Amino acid sequence: MDDMKNYDVVIIGGGPAGSTAGIYAARASLNTLLIEQGMPGGQIATSDTVDNYPGFPSISGAELGSKMLDHAQSAGVDVDYTMVTGIERDDSGDFIIQTDSGSLQAPVLIMATGAQPRTAGFDGEDTFRGRGVSYCATCDAMFYRGKRVFVIGGGNSACEEGLYLSHIAQDVTMVVRRDAFRAPRGRVDRLLERDNVDVKYSTSIARVSGDRLLSTITFRDNRTGEEYDESYPEGSFGVFVFAGNDPVVDLIKPFIDLAGDGGVVTDESMATKTPGLFCAGDMRSKKLRQVVTAASDGAIAGSAAYAYLETCGRL
């Protein structure tokens, strides 16, 4: 086994939460390592445009994520692009992190692994993600001002996001795979009171297609199996998928409590029930999952890491 490398803080996840946690930890003179298994930015790296992060009226998600991680490195954070294969806690309370690059030890672990939106599974969903297929109305609704949107889902989040979109888009079509919504009646009634909202019941989206942006959407009638196309000018409509989110928590399940939404329970300092373990960003149980809230969580976690080490006499 490779020699154990020791750090004050190890951060897992190179998105906005992880990068910001690294900046604050490094600026507190903590020996900090950030581990990212993919590309900088996490989920935002798949967004064609981000226009609601303060100071950047329009920037690609990949560029914003890269700038954040570059900032962390310039502050003194070490970065390793590798896969984490396991996490344990030794008798002293330190975390032992196993990676494809070797073994690490640290008294503080900040998890910022995010949440993955559940996909609907239609053909073209991955191809047009960020180019007509979206999973966040708060993030992307403004790109469809005065345009047509199709919202997949019949639960609470789909109704809430559909209502939000109805104030921005010209037309909102709810695509519900069953013959009724699953959301509470009052929430559904509020949505359907909107003049620009209609519903396709017992319907799924089979595929989407187009050139650079969407131009054709194929529906499937779930009662008959019949499929039919609707075509519009390229870029004049979008598809929003609201099938829920799954926080990425598998590596730390023994050390945390989960809330009803599947997110990690933390206190205001981002601390979990396990001393020295902090969680930041979209993996937390929270109301709003945005770049700015992830960065805020990261700042708190990085600062809390210093306070924890000081209290423990590890500085």
PDB file of C-alpha atoms in Angstrom:
ATOM      1  CA  MET A   1       0.000   0.000   0.000  1.00  0.00           C
ATOM      2  CA  ASP A   2       1.224   3.503  -0.709  1.00  0.00           C
ATOM      3  CA  ASP A   3       2.530   5.558   2.222  1.00  0.00           C
ATOM      4  CA  MET A   4      -0.261   7.309   4.089  1.00  0.00           C
ATOM      5  CA  LYS A   5      -0.493  11.012   3.265  1.00  0.00           C
ATOM      6  CA  ASN A   6      -1.686  13.317   6.030  1.00  0.00           C
ATOM      7  CA  TYR A   7      -3.739  16.502   5.720  1.00  0.00           C
ATOM      8  CA  ASP A   8      -5.639  18.780   8.067  1.00  0.00           C
ATOM      9  CA  VAL A   9      -8.669  18.727   5.780  1.00  0.00           C
ATOM     10  CA  VAL A  10      -9.718  16.493   2.897  1.00  0.00           C
ATOM     11  CA  ILE A  11     -12.563  17.701   0.679  1.00  0.00           C
ATOM     12  CA  ILE A  12     -14.338  15.301  -1.648  1.00  0.00           C
ATOM     13  CA  GLY A  13     -16.038  17.047  -4.567  1.00  0.00           C
ATOM     14  CA  GLY A  14     -14.807  19.812  -6.857  1.00  0.00           C
ATOM     15  CA  GLY A  15     -18.040  21.703  -7.422  1.00  0.00           C
ATOM     16  CA  PRO A  16     -18.937  25.126  -5.993  1.00  0.00           C
ATOM     17  CA  ALA A  17     -19.285  23.791  -2.423  1.00  0.00           C
ATOM     18  CA  GLY A  18     -16.007  21.882  -2.442  1.00  0.00           C
ATOM     19  CA  SER A  19     -13.996  24.613  -4.140  1.00  0.00           C
ATOM     20  CA  THR A  20     -15.286  27.294  -1.766  1.00  0.00           C
ATOM     21  CA  ALA A  21     -14.645  25.089   1.265  1.00  0.00           C
ATOM     22  CA  GLY A  22     -11.098  24.676   0.010  1.00  0.00           C
ATOM     23  CA  ILE A  23     -10.595  28.434  -0.375  1.00  0.00           C
ATOM     24  CA  TYR A  24     -11.698  29.102   3.191  1.00  0.00           C
ATOM     25  CA  ALA A  25      -9.747  26.196   4.671  1.00  0.00           C
ATOM     26  CA  ALA A  26      -6.547  27.094   2.835  1.00  0.00           C
ATOM     27  CA  ARG A  27      -6.836  30.773   3.756  1.00  0.00           C
ATOM     28  CA  ALA A  28      -6.963  29.608   7.392  1.00  0.00           C
ATOM     29  CA  SER A  29      -3.558  27.967   6.750  1.00  0.00           C
ATOM     30  CA  LEU A  30      -4.952  24.431   6.863  1.00  0.00           C
ATOM     31  CA  ASN A  31      -3.148  21.779   4.824  1.00  0.00           C
ATOM     32  CA  THR A  32      -5.998  20.985   2.455  1.00  0.00           C
ATOM     33  CA  LEU A  33      -6.565  18.415  -0.281  1.00  0.00           C
ATOM     34  CA  LEU A  34      -9.523  18.457  -2.662  1.00  0.00           C
ATOM     35  CA  ILE A  35     -10.433  15.275  -4.525  1.00  0.00           C
ATOM     36  CA  GLU A  36     -12.470  15.379  -7.737  1.00  0.00           C
ATOM     37  CA  GLN A  37     -13.242  12.294  -9.793  1.00  0.00           C
ATOM     38  CA  GLY A  38     -14.511  14.104 -12.874  1.00  0.00           C
ATOM     39  CA  MET A  39     -14.269  17.639 -14.196  1.00  0.00           C
ATOM     40  CA  PRO A  40     -14.305  20.844 -12.113  1.00  0.00           C
ATOM     41  CA  GLY A  41     -17.711  22.291 -11.339  1.00  0.00           C
ATOM     42  CA  GLY A  42     -19.753  19.187 -10.602  1.00  0.00           C
ATOM     43  CA  GLN A  43     -23.269  19.464 -12.006  1.00  0.00           C
ATOM     44  CA  ILE A  44     -22.825  23.034 -13.203  1.00  0.00           C
ATOM     45  CA  ALA A  45     -20.185  21.826 -15.655  1.00  0.00           C
ATOM     46  CA  THR A  46     -23.048  20.370 -17.703  1.00  0.00           C
ATOM     47  CA  SER A  47     -24.882  23.722 -17.882  1.00  0.00           C
ATOM     48  CA  ASP A  48     -24.437  25.567 -21.145  1.00  0.00           C
ATOM     49  CA  THR A  49     -25.012  28.929 -19.447  1.00  0.00           C
ATOM     50  CA  VAL A  50     -25.203  30.134 -15.835  1.00  0.00           C
ATOM     51  CA  ASP A  51     -26.775  33.575 -15.477  1.00  0.00           C
ATOM     52  CA  ASN A  52     -27.747  33.798 -11.806  1.00  0.00           C
ATOM     53  CA  TYR A  53     -24.406  33.654 -10.008  1.00  0.00           C
ATOM     54  CA  PRO A  54     -23.537  37.139  -8.692  1.00  0.00           C
ATOM     55  CA  GLY A  55     -20.872  38.905 -10.690  1.00  0.00           C
ATOM     56  CA  PHE A  56     -21.239  36.684 -13.745  1.00  0.00           C
ATOM     57  CA  PRO A  57     -24.317  37.730 -15.764  1.00  0.00           C
ATOM     58  CA  SER A  58     -23.568  34.996 -18.307  1.00  0.00           C
ATOM     59  CA  ILE A  59     -20.906  32.303 -18.100  1.00  0.00           C
ATOM     60  CA  SER A  60     -20.770  28.646 -19.051  1.00  0.00           C
ATOM     61  CA  GLY A  61     -21.062  26.206 -16.178  1.00  0.00           C
ATOM     62  CA  ALA A  62     -17.787  24.568 -17.158  1.00  0.00           C
ATOM     63  CA  GLU A  63     -15.941  27.911 -17.100  1.00  0.00           C
ATOM     64  CA  LEU A  64     -17.426  28.952 -13.757  1.00  0.00           C
ATOM     65  CA  GLY A  65     -16.540  25.604 -12.194  1.00  0.00           C
ATOM     66  CA  SER A  66     -13.011  25.806 -13.559  1.00  0.00           C
ATOM     67  CA  LYS A  67     -12.556  29.352 -12.230  1.00  0.00           C
ATOM     68  CA  MET A  68     -13.700  28.270  -8.770  1.00  0.00           C
ATOM     69  CA  LEU A  69     -11.293  25.351  -8.613  1.00  0.00           C
ATOM     70  CA  ASP A  70      -8.459  27.501  -9.995  1.00  0.00           C
ATOM     71  CA  HIS A  71      -9.174  29.974  -7.186  1.00  0.00           C
ATOM     72  CA  ALA A  72      -8.944  27.168  -4.621  1.00  0.00           C
ATOM     73  CA  GLN A  73      -5.598  26.037  -6.036  1.00  0.00           C
ATOM     74  CA  SER A  74      -4.238  29.590  -6.027  1.00  0.00           C
ATOM     75  CA  ALA A  75      -5.221  29.801  -2.341  1.00  0.00           C
ATOM     76  CA  GLY A  76      -3.054  26.766  -1.643  1.00  0.00           C
ATOM     77  CA  VAL A  77      -5.397  23.776  -2.007  1.00  0.00           C
ATOM     78  CA  ASP A  78      -3.851  20.597  -3.388  1.00  0.00           C
ATOM     79  CA  VAL A  79      -6.080  18.911  -5.997  1.00  0.00           C
ATOM     80  CA  ASP A  80      -6.076  15.241  -6.938  1.00  0.00           C
ATOM     81  CA  TYR A  81      -8.219  13.902  -9.771  1.00  0.00           C
ATOM     82  CA  THR A  82      -8.913  10.392  -8.568  1.00  0.00           C
ATOM     83  CA  MET A  83     -11.669   8.045  -7.404  1.00  0.00           C
ATOM     84  CA  VAL A  84     -12.490   7.595  -3.723  1.00  0.00           C
ATOM     85  CA  THR A  85     -13.096   3.901  -3.036  1.00  0.00           C
ATOM     86  CA  GLY A  86     -13.754   3.912   0.690  1.00  0.00           C
ATOM     87  CA  ILE A  87     -13.875   5.958   3.898  1.00  0.00           C
ATOM     88  CA  GLU A  88     -13.207   4.694   7.410  1.00  0.00           C
ATOM     89  CA  ARG A  89     -12.604   6.271  10.808  1.00  0.00           C
ATOM     90  CA  ASP A  90      -9.725   5.082  12.991  1.00  0.00           C
ATOM     91  CA  ASP A  91      -9.547   4.794  16.786  1.00  0.00           C
ATOM     92  CA  SER A  92      -8.297   8.374  17.109  1.00  0.00           C
ATOM     93  CA  GLY A  93     -11.282   9.714  15.185  1.00  0.00           C
ATOM     94  CA  ASP A  94      -9.301  10.572  12.058  1.00  0.00           C
ATOM     95  CA  PHE A  95     -10.708   9.710   8.650  1.00  0.00           C
ATOM     96  CA  ILE A  96      -8.900   7.222   6.428  1.00  0.00           C
ATOM     97  CA  ILE A  97      -9.749   7.863   2.782  1.00  0.00           C
ATOM     98  CA  GLN A  98      -8.897   5.173   0.257  1.00  0.00           C
ATOM     99  CA  THR A  99      -8.443   6.364  -3.317  1.00  0.00           C
ATOM    100  CA  ASP A 100      -7.090   5.005  -6.567  1.00  0.00           C
ATOM    101  CA  SER A 101      -4.027   7.175  -5.882  1.00  0.00           C
ATOM    102  CA  GLY A 102      -3.358   5.808  -2.389  1.00  0.00           C
ATOM    103  CA  SER A 103      -4.444   6.307   1.219  1.00  0.00           C
ATOM    104  CA  LEU A 104      -5.027   9.596   3.044  1.00  0.00           C
ATOM    105  CA  GLN A 105      -5.568  10.560   6.658  1.00  0.00           C
ATOM    106  CA  ALA A 106      -7.205  13.701   8.029  1.00  0.00           C
ATOM    107  CA  PRO A 107      -9.032  14.761  11.199  1.00  0.00           C
ATOM    108  CA  VAL A 108     -11.541  16.730   9.096  1.00  0.00           C
ATOM    109  CA  LEU A 109     -13.476  15.492   6.084  1.00  0.00           C
ATOM    110  CA  ILE A 110     -15.722  17.816   4.091  1.00  0.00           C
ATOM    111  CA  MET A 111     -18.070  16.018   1.726  1.00  0.00           C
ATOM    112  CA  ALA A 112     -19.350  18.003  -1.251  1.00  0.00           C
ATOM    113  CA  THR A 113     -20.437  15.251  -3.610  1.00  0.00           C
ATOM    114  CA  GLY A 114     -23.694  16.929  -4.629  1.00  0.00           C
ATOM    115  CA  ALA A 115     -26.932  15.368  -5.798  1.00  0.00           C
ATOM    116  CA  GLN A 116     -27.817  13.738  -9.073  1.00  0.00           C
ATOM    117  CA  PRO A 117     -31.146  14.597 -10.695  1.00  0.00           C
ATOM    118  CA  ARG A 118     -33.107  11.500 -11.582  1.00  0.00           C
ATOM    119  CA  THR A 119     -33.409  11.140 -15.310  1.00  0.00           C
ATOM    120  CA  ALA A 120     -36.632  10.365 -17.152  1.00  0.00           C
ATOM    121  CA  GLY A 121     -34.921   7.944 -19.522  1.00  0.00           C
ATOM    122  CA  PHE A 122     -36.143   9.182 -22.902  1.00  0.00           C
ATOM    123  CA  ASP A 123     -33.934   9.031 -25.987  1.00  0.00           C
ATOM    124  CA  GLY A 124     -31.901  12.199 -26.449  1.00  0.00           C
ATOM    125  CA  GLU A 125     -32.088  13.194 -22.769  1.00  0.00           C
ATOM    126  CA  ASP A 126     -28.328  13.054 -22.210  1.00  0.00           C
ATOM    127  CA  THR A 127     -27.504  14.440 -25.660  1.00  0.00           C
ATOM    128  CA  PHE A 128     -29.555  17.614 -25.132  1.00  0.00           C
ATOM    129  CA  ARG A 129     -28.888  18.114 -21.434  1.00  0.00           C
ATOM    130  CA  GLY A 130     -28.143  21.812 -21.041  1.00  0.00           C
ATOM    131  CA  ARG A 131     -29.293  22.439 -24.624  1.00  0.00           C
ATOM    132  CA  GLY A 132     -33.028  22.115 -24.181  1.00  0.00           C
ATOM    133  CA  VAL A 133     -33.290  19.531 -21.413  1.00  0.00           C
ATOM    134  CA  SER A 134     -33.089  20.925 -17.887  1.00  0.00           C
ATOM    135  CA  TYR A 135     -33.547  19.755 -14.304  1.00  0.00           C
ATOM    136  CA  CYS A 136     -33.829  23.124 -12.537  1.00  0.00           C
ATOM    137  CA  ALA A 137     -36.451  25.797 -13.192  1.00  0.00           C
ATOM    138  CA  THR A 138     -34.768  28.322 -10.917  1.00  0.00           C
ATOM    139  CA  CYS A 139     -31.539  27.871 -12.889  1.00  0.00           C
ATOM    140  CA  ASP A 140     -32.857  27.822 -16.445  1.00  0.00           C
ATOM    141  CA  ALA A 141     -36.369  29.288 -16.616  1.00  0.00           C
ATOM    142  CA  MET A 142     -35.119  32.658 -17.885  1.00  0.00           C
ATOM    143  CA  PHE A 143     -33.845  31.016 -21.063  1.00  0.00           C
ATOM    144  CA  TYR A 144     -37.472  30.193 -21.906  1.00  0.00           C
ATOM    145  CA  ARG A 145     -39.126  33.545 -21.270  1.00  0.00           C
ATOM    146  CA  GLY A 146     -42.013  33.796 -23.706  1.00  0.00           C
ATOM    147  CA  LYS A 147     -41.356  30.294 -25.038  1.00  0.00           C
ATOM    148  CA  ARG A 148     -42.973  26.868 -24.657  1.00  0.00           C
ATOM    149  CA  VAL A 149     -41.905  24.354 -21.997  1.00  0.00           C
ATOM    150  CA  PHE A 150     -42.846  20.772 -21.243  1.00  0.00           C
ATOM    151  CA  VAL A 151     -42.601  19.663 -17.612  1.00  0.00           C
ATOM    152  CA  ILE A 152     -42.174  15.966 -16.835  1.00  0.00           C
ATOM    153  CA  GLY A 153     -43.584  14.851 -13.500  1.00  0.00           C
ATOM    154  CA  GLY A 154     -46.715  14.684 -11.411  1.00  0.00           C
ATOM    155  CA  GLY A 155     -45.380  15.105  -7.884  1.00  0.00           C
ATOM    156  CA  ASN A 156     -44.822  18.051  -5.568  1.00  0.00           C
ATOM    157  CA  SER A 157     -41.614  19.314  -7.139  1.00  0.00           C
ATOM    158  CA  ALA A 158     -43.023  19.089 -10.671  1.00  0.00           C
ATOM    159  CA  CYS A 159     -46.081  21.133  -9.668  1.00  0.00           C
ATOM    160  CA  GLU A 160     -44.012  23.728  -7.826  1.00  0.00           C
ATOM    161  CA  GLU A 161     -41.583  24.118 -10.690  1.00  0.00           C
ATOM    162  CA  GLY A 162     -44.396  24.117 -13.237  1.00  0.00           C
ATOM    163  CA  LEU A 163     -46.073  26.973 -11.379  1.00  0.00           C
ATOM    164  CA  TYR A 164     -42.768  28.864 -11.287  1.00  0.00           C
ATOM    165  CA  LEU A 165     -42.288  28.332 -15.022  1.00  0.00           C
ATOM    166  CA  SER A 166     -45.844  29.491 -15.756  1.00  0.00           C
ATOM    167  CA  HIS A 167     -44.864  33.008 -14.701  1.00  0.00           C
ATOM    168  CA  ILE A 168     -42.023  33.097 -17.215  1.00  0.00           C
ATOM    169  CA  ALA A 169     -42.807  30.812 -20.162  1.00  0.00           C
ATOM    170  CA  GLN A 170     -45.609  31.493 -22.609  1.00  0.00           C
ATOM    171  CA  ASP A 171     -47.031  27.972 -22.421  1.00  0.00           C
ATOM    172  CA  VAL A 172     -46.450  25.179 -19.912  1.00  0.00           C
ATOM    173  CA  THR A 173     -47.486  21.606 -20.666  1.00  0.00           C
ATOM    174  CA  MET A 174     -47.334  19.162 -17.785  1.00  0.00           C
ATOM    175  CA  VAL A 175     -46.493  15.639 -18.963  1.00  0.00           C
ATOM    176  CA  VAL A 176     -47.887  13.210 -16.376  1.00  0.00           C
ATOM    177  CA  ARG A 177     -47.321   9.488 -16.947  1.00  0.00           C
ATOM    178  CA  ARG A 178     -50.352   8.464 -14.900  1.00  0.00           C
ATOM    179  CA  ASP A 179     -53.972   9.529 -15.200  1.00  0.00           C
ATOM    180  CA  ALA A 180     -53.659  11.908 -12.249  1.00  0.00           C
ATOM    181  CA  PHE A 181     -51.115  14.009 -10.365  1.00  0.00           C
ATOM    182  CA  ARG A 182     -49.467  12.577  -7.252  1.00  0.00           C
ATOM    183  CA  ALA A 183     -49.139  15.999  -5.614  1.00  0.00           C
ATOM    184  CA  PRO A 184     -51.695  17.221  -3.043  1.00  0.00           C
ATOM    185  CA  ARG A 185     -54.935  18.518  -4.530  1.00  0.00           C
ATOM    186  CA  GLY A 186     -54.410  22.094  -3.359  1.00  0.00           C
ATOM    187  CA  ARG A 187     -51.037  22.334  -5.052  1.00  0.00           C
ATOM    188  CA  VAL A 188     -52.418  20.880  -8.284  1.00  0.00           C
ATOM    189  CA  ASP A 189     -55.376  23.272  -8.234  1.00  0.00           C
ATOM    190  CA  ARG A 190     -53.045  26.277  -7.908  1.00  0.00           C
ATOM    191  CA  LEU A 191     -51.085  25.072 -10.911  1.00  0.00           C
ATOM    192  CA  LEU A 192     -54.111  24.395 -13.085  1.00  0.00           C
ATOM    193  CA  GLU A 193     -55.604  27.800 -12.285  1.00  0.00           C
ATOM    194  CA  ARG A 194     -52.931  29.307 -14.493  1.00  0.00           C
ATOM    195  CA  ASP A 195     -54.315  30.117 -17.949  1.00  0.00           C
ATOM    196  CA  ASN A 196     -51.117  29.067 -19.731  1.00  0.00           C
ATOM    197  CA  VAL A 197     -50.893  25.586 -18.182  1.00  0.00           C
ATOM    198  CA  ASP A 198     -52.325  22.436 -19.700  1.00  0.00           C
ATOM    199  CA  VAL A 199     -51.748  18.736 -19.039  1.00  0.00           C
ATOM    200  CA  LYS A 200     -51.038  15.610 -21.048  1.00  0.00           C
ATOM    201  CA  TYR A 201     -52.202  12.787 -18.775  1.00  0.00           C
ATOM    202  CA  SER A 202     -51.117   9.147 -19.194  1.00  0.00           C
ATOM    203  CA  THR A 203     -48.285  10.395 -21.366  1.00  0.00           C
ATOM    204  CA  SER A 204     -44.511  10.002 -21.447  1.00  0.00           C
ATOM    205  CA  ILE A 205     -41.823  11.539 -23.620  1.00  0.00           C
ATOM    206  CA  ALA A 206     -40.274   8.863 -25.786  1.00  0.00           C
ATOM    207  CA  ARG A 207     -37.533  10.954 -27.418  1.00  0.00           C
ATOM    208  CA  VAL A 208     -36.346  14.443 -28.301  1.00  0.00           C
ATOM    209  CA  SER A 209     -34.316  15.463 -31.311  1.00  0.00           C
ATOM    210  CA  GLY A 210     -32.921  18.449 -33.128  1.00  0.00           C
ATOM    211  CA  ASP A 211     -29.688  19.926 -34.405  1.00  0.00           C
ATOM    212  CA  ARG A 212     -27.842  21.958 -31.774  1.00  0.00           C
ATOM    213  CA  LEU A 213     -31.086  22.651 -29.879  1.00  0.00           C
ATOM    214  CA  LEU A 214     -34.399  20.829 -29.671  1.00  0.00           C
ATOM    215  CA  SER A 215     -36.852  20.935 -32.546  1.00  0.00           C
ATOM    216  CA  THR A 216     -38.955  17.760 -32.173  1.00  0.00           C
ATOM    217  CA  ILE A 217     -40.492  16.014 -29.198  1.00  0.00           C
ATOM    218  CA  THR A 218     -42.059  12.540 -29.442  1.00  0.00           C
ATOM    219  CA  PHE A 219     -44.803  11.603 -26.988  1.00  0.00           C
ATOM    220  CA  ARG A 220     -46.080   8.153 -26.051  1.00  0.00           C
ATOM    221  CA  ASP A 221     -49.682   7.543 -25.002  1.00  0.00           C
ATOM    222  CA  ASN A 222     -49.225   5.186 -22.039  1.00  0.00           C
ATOM    223  CA  ARG A 223     -52.702   3.718 -22.485  1.00  0.00           C
ATOM    224  CA  THR A 224     -52.344   2.705 -26.127  1.00  0.00           C
ATOM    225  CA  GLY A 225     -48.581   2.762 -26.716  1.00  0.00           C
ATOM    226  CA  GLU A 226     -49.108   5.094 -29.683  1.00  0.00           C
ATOM    227  CA  GLU A 227     -46.341   7.624 -30.371  1.00  0.00           C
ATOM    228  CA  TYR A 228     -46.696  10.991 -32.059  1.00  0.00           C
ATOM    229  CA  ASP A 229     -44.405  13.936 -32.822  1.00  0.00           C
ATOM    230  CA  GLU A 230     -44.708  17.656 -32.183  1.00  0.00           C
ATOM    231  CA  SER A 231     -42.236  19.938 -33.964  1.00  0.00           C
ATOM    232  CA  TYR A 232     -41.422  23.570 -33.307  1.00  0.00           C
ATOM    233  CA  PRO A 233     -38.727  26.025 -34.459  1.00  0.00           C
ATOM    234  CA  GLU A 234     -35.367  24.947 -33.108  1.00  0.00           C
ATOM    235  CA  GLY A 235     -34.678  26.400 -29.675  1.00  0.00           C
ATOM    236  CA  SER A 236     -38.249  27.608 -29.145  1.00  0.00           C
ATOM    237  CA  PHE A 237     -39.083  25.086 -26.420  1.00  0.00           C
ATOM    238  CA  GLY A 238     -37.512  23.214 -23.549  1.00  0.00           C
ATOM    239  CA  VAL A 239     -38.103  20.060 -21.518  1.00  0.00           C
ATOM    240  CA  PHE A 240     -37.862  20.211 -17.714  1.00  0.00           C
ATOM    241  CA  VAL A 241     -37.486  16.916 -15.861  1.00  0.00           C
ATOM    242  CA  PHE A 242     -38.633  16.830 -12.239  1.00  0.00           C
ATOM    243  CA  ALA A 243     -38.353  13.224 -11.141  1.00  0.00           C
ATOM    244  CA  GLY A 244     -36.478  14.139  -7.948  1.00  0.00           C
ATOM    245  CA  ASN A 245     -32.844  14.293  -6.851  1.00  0.00           C
ATOM    246  CA  ASP A 246     -30.646  11.701  -5.223  1.00  0.00           C
ATOM    247  CA  PRO A 247     -27.963  13.128  -2.909  1.00  0.00           C
ATOM    248  CA  VAL A 248     -24.677  11.257  -3.386  1.00  0.00           C
ATOM    249  CA  VAL A 249     -24.082   9.808   0.094  1.00  0.00           C
ATOM    250  CA  ASP A 250     -23.008   6.179  -0.386  1.00  0.00           C
ATOM    251  CA  LEU A 251     -19.440   6.729   0.850  1.00  0.00           C
ATOM    252  CA  ILE A 252     -20.501   8.115   4.234  1.00  0.00           C
ATOM    253  CA  LYS A 253     -23.790   6.379   5.058  1.00  0.00           C
ATOM    254  CA  PRO A 254     -22.485   4.881   8.347  1.00  0.00           C
ATOM    255  CA  PHE A 255     -21.541   8.345   9.616  1.00  0.00           C
ATOM    256  CA  ILE A 256     -24.649  10.416   8.870  1.00  0.00           C
ATOM    257  CA  ASP A 257     -28.370  10.799   9.354  1.00  0.00           C
ATOM    258  CA  LEU A 258     -30.609  11.360   6.347  1.00  0.00           C
ATOM    259  CA  ALA A 259     -33.678  13.590   6.176  1.00  0.00           C
ATOM    260  CA  GLY A 260     -36.925  12.707   4.428  1.00  0.00           C
ATOM    261  CA  ASP A 261     -35.679  14.171   1.150  1.00  0.00           C
ATOM    262  CA  GLY A 262     -32.658  11.871   1.177  1.00  0.00           C
ATOM    263  CA  GLY A 263     -30.264  14.701   2.024  1.00  0.00           C
ATOM    264  CA  VAL A 264     -27.736  14.714   4.847  1.00  0.00           C
ATOM    265  CA  VAL A 265     -28.800  16.238   8.154  1.00  0.00           C
ATOM    266  CA  THR A 266     -26.356  18.935   9.305  1.00  0.00           C
ATOM    267  CA  ASP A 267     -26.387  21.808  11.741  1.00  0.00           C
ATOM    268  CA  GLU A 268     -25.805  25.435  10.754  1.00  0.00           C
ATOM    269  CA  SER A 269     -22.044  24.869  10.682  1.00  0.00           C
ATOM    270  CA  MET A 270     -22.508  22.022   8.164  1.00  0.00           C
ATOM    271  CA  ALA A 271     -21.494  19.507  10.848  1.00  0.00           C
ATOM    272  CA  THR A 272     -22.984  16.005  10.798  1.00  0.00           C
ATOM    273  CA  LYS A 273     -23.528  13.708  13.756  1.00  0.00           C
ATOM    274  CA  THR A 274     -19.946  12.439  13.358  1.00  0.00           C
ATOM    275  CA  PRO A 275     -17.292  14.783  14.806  1.00  0.00           C
ATOM    276  CA  GLY A 276     -15.019  16.143  12.103  1.00  0.00           C
ATOM    277  CA  LEU A 277     -17.360  15.280   9.244  1.00  0.00           C
ATOM    278  CA  PHE A 278     -18.990  18.192   7.433  1.00  0.00           C
ATOM    279  CA  CYS A 279     -21.307  18.139   4.409  1.00  0.00           C
ATOM    280  CA  ALA A 280     -21.868  21.065   2.064  1.00  0.00           C
ATOM    281  CA  GLY A 281     -23.869  21.798  -1.055  1.00  0.00           C
ATOM    282  CA  ASP A 282     -26.583  19.836  -2.792  1.00  0.00           C
ATOM    283  CA  MET A 283     -26.024  16.631  -0.801  1.00  0.00           C
ATOM    284  CA  ARG A 284     -27.460  18.378   2.272  1.00  0.00           C
ATOM    285  CA  SER A 285     -31.148  18.414   3.112  1.00  0.00           C
ATOM    286  CA  LYS A 286     -32.102  21.923   2.010  1.00  0.00           C
ATOM    287  CA  LYS A 287     -34.771  23.965   0.283  1.00  0.00           C
ATOM    288  CA  LEU A 288     -32.757  25.575  -2.501  1.00  0.00           C
ATOM    289  CA  ARG A 289     -30.029  23.852  -4.500  1.00  0.00           C
ATOM    290  CA  GLN A 290     -28.187  26.551  -6.417  1.00  0.00           C
ATOM    291  CA  VAL A 291     -24.568  27.468  -7.138  1.00  0.00           C
ATOM    292  CA  VAL A 292     -24.759  30.404  -4.726  1.00  0.00           C
ATOM    293  CA  THR A 293     -26.158  28.304  -1.858  1.00  0.00           C
ATOM    294  CA  ALA A 294     -23.564  25.579  -2.469  1.00  0.00           C
ATOM    295  CA  ALA A 295     -20.779  28.173  -2.304  1.00  0.00           C
ATOM    296  CA  SER A 296     -22.283  29.533   0.913  1.00  0.00           C
ATOM    297  CA  ASP A 297     -22.328  26.060   2.457  1.00  0.00           C
ATOM    298  CA  GLY A 298     -18.712  25.562   1.430  1.00  0.00           C
ATOM    299  CA  ALA A 299     -17.608  28.809   3.038  1.00  0.00           C
ATOM    300  CA  ILE A 300     -19.286  27.808   6.287  1.00  0.00           C
ATOM    301  CA  ALA A 301     -17.811  24.291   6.190  1.00  0.00           C
ATOM    302  CA  GLY A 302     -14.287  25.545   5.493  1.00  0.00           C
ATOM    303  CA  SER A 303     -14.502  28.002   8.385  1.00  0.00           C
ATOM    304  CA  ALA A 304     -16.053  25.397  10.678  1.00  0.00           C
ATOM    305  CA  ALA A 305     -13.199  23.000   9.893  1.00  0.00           C
ATOM    306  CA  TYR A 306     -10.713  25.493  11.359  1.00  0.00           C
ATOM    307  CA  ALA A 307     -12.882  26.031  14.443  1.00  0.00           C
ATOM    308  CA  TYR A 308     -13.184  22.272  14.969  1.00  0.00           C
ATOM    309  CA  LEU A 309      -9.426  21.675  14.723  1.00  0.00           C
ATOM    310  CA  GLU A 310      -8.737  24.576  17.081  1.00  0.00           C
ATOM    311  CA  THR A 311     -11.198  23.208  19.619  1.00  0.00           C
ATOM    312  CA  CYS A 312      -9.640  19.754  19.383  1.00  0.00           C
ATOM    313  CA  GLY A 313      -6.150  21.136  19.861  1.00  0.00           C
ATOM    314  CA  ARG A 314      -5.025  19.878  16.452  1.00  0.00           C
ATOM    315  CA  LEU A 315      -3.597  23.205  15.239  1.00  0.00           C
TER     316      LEU A 315
END
